[in-house]
PDB file of C-alpha atoms in Angstrom:
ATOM      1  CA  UNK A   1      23.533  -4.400 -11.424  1.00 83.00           C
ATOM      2  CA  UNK A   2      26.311  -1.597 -13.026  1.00 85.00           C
ATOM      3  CA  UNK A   3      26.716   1.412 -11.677  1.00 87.00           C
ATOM      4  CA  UNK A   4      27.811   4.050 -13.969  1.00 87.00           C
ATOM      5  CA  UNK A   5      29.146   7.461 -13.134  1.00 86.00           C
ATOM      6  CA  UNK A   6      28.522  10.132 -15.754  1.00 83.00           C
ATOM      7  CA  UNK A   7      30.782  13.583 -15.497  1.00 82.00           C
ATOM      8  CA  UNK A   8      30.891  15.967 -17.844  1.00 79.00           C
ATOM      9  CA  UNK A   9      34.168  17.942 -17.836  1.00 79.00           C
ATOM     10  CA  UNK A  10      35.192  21.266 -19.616  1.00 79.00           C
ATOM     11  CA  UNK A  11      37.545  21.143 -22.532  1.00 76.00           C
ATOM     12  CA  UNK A  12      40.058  24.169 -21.354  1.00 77.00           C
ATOM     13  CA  UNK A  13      40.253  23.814 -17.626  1.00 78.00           C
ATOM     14  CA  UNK A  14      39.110  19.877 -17.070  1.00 75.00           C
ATOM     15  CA  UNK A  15      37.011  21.220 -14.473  1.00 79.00           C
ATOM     16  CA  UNK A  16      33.672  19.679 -13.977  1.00 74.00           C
ATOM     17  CA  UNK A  17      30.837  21.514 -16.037  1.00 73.00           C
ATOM     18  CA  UNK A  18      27.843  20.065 -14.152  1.00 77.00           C
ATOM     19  CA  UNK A  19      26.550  18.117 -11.295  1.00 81.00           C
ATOM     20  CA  UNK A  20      27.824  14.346 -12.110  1.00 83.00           C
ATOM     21  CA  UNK A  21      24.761  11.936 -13.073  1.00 82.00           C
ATOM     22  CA  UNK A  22      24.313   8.212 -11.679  1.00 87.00           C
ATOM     23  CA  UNK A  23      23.196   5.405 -13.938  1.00 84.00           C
ATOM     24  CA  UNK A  24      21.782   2.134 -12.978  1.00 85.00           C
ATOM     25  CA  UNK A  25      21.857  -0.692 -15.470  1.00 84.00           C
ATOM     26  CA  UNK A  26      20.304  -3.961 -14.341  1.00 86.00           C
ATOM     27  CA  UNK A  27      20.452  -6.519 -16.759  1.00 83.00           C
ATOM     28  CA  UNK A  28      22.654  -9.828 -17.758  1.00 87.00           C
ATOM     29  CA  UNK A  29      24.604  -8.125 -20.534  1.00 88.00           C
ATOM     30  CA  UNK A  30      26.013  -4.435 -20.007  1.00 86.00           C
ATOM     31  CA  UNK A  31      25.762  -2.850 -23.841  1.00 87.00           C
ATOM     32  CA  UNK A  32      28.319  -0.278 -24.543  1.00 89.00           C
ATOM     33  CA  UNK A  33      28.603   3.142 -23.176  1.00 84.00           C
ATOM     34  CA  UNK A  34      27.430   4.805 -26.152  1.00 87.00           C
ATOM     35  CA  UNK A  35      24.386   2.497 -26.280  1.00 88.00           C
ATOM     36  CA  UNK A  36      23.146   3.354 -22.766  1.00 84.00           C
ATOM     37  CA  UNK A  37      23.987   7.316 -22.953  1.00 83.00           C
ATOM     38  CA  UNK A  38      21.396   6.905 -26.208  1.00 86.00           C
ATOM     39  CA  UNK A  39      18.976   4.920 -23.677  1.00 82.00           C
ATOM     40  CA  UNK A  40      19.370   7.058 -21.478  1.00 84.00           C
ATOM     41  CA  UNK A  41      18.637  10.328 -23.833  1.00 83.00           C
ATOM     42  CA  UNK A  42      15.557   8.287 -25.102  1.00 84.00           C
ATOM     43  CA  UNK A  43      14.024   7.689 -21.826  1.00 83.00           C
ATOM     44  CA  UNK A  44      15.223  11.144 -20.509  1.00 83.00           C
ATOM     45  CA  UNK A  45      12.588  12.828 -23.552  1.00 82.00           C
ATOM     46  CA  UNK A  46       9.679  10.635 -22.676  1.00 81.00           C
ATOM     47  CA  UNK A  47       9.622  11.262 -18.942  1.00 83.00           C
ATOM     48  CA  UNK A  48      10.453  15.218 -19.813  1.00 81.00           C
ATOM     49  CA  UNK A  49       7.981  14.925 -21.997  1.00 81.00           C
ATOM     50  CA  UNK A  50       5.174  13.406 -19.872  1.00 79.00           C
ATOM     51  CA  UNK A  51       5.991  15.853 -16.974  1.00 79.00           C
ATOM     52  CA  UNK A  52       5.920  18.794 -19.271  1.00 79.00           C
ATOM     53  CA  UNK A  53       2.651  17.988 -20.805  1.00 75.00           C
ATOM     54  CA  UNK A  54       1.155  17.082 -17.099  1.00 73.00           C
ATOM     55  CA  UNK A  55       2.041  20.509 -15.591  1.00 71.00           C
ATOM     56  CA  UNK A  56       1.511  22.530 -18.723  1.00 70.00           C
ATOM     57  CA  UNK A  57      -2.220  20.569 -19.778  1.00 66.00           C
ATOM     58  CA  UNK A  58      -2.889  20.355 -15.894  1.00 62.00           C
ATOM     59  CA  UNK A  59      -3.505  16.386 -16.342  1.00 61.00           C
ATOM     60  CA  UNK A  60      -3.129  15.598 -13.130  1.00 60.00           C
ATOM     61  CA  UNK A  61      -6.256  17.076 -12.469  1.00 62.00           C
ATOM     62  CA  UNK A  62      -8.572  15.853 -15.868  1.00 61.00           C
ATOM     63  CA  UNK A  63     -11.807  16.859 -15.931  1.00 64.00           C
ATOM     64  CA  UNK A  64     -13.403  13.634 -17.952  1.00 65.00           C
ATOM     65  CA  UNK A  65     -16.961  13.601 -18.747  1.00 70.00           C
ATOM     66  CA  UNK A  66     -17.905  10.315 -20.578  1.00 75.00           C
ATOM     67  CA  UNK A  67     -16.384   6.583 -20.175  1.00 76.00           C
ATOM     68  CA  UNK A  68     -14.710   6.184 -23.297  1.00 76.00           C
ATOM     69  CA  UNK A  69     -12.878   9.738 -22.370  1.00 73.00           C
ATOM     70  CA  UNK A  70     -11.391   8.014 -19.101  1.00 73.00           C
ATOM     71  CA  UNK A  71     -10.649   4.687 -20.632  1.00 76.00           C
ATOM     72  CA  UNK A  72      -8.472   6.946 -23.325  1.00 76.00           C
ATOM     73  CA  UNK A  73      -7.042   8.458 -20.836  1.00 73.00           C
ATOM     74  CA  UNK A  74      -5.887   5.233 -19.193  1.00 76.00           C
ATOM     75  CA  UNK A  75      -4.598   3.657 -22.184  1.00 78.00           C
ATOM     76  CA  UNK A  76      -2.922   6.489 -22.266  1.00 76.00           C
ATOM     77  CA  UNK A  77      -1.364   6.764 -19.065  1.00 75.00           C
ATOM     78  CA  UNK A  78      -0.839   2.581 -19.283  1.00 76.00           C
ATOM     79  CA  UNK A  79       1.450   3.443 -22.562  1.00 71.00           C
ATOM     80  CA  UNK A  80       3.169   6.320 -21.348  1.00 76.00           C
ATOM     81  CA  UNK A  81       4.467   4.074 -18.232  1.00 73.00           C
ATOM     82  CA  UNK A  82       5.145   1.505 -20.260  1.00 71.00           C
ATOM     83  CA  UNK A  83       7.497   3.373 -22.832  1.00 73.00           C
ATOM     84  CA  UNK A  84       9.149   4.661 -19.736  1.00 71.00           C
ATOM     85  CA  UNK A  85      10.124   1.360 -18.426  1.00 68.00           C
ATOM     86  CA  UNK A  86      11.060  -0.023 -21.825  1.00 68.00           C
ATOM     87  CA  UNK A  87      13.584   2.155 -23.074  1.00 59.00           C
TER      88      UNK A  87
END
């Protein structure tokens, strides 16, 4: 397991432009930097995605009438989860 710090500094003053961000990597090889910040951005869209569509389409409360709506549903939700742990 790497930690990796993440700090994003101004160009003029050096001073730091935003909170700092924490990154876990757990795995046998570390890939380059550049390689997990795009890992990173990928899995950042899905779960801003996800959350966006959950509070904007209300789906944590679904109103599901038939059995093939719910088993879309959690296909659905089973996909979502797993893209998120993927990338």
């Amino acid at each position: 397991m790497t930690l990796i710090l993440v700090e994003r500094l101004e160009t003029v003053t050096g001073r730091l432009n935003s909170q700092p961000l924490w990154l876990v990597w757990v795995g046998l090889q570390m890939p380059s930097l550049a390689e997990i910040w795009q890992l990173y951005l990928r899995r950042f869209a899905l779960e801003h995605w996800y959350r966006l569509v959950k509070q904007t389409l209300h789906w944590t409360v679904p109103k599901l009438s038939t059995k093939r709506t719910v088993r879309t549903m959690e296909r659905f939700d089973a996909f979502t989860n797993l893209a998120i742990m993927v990338s």
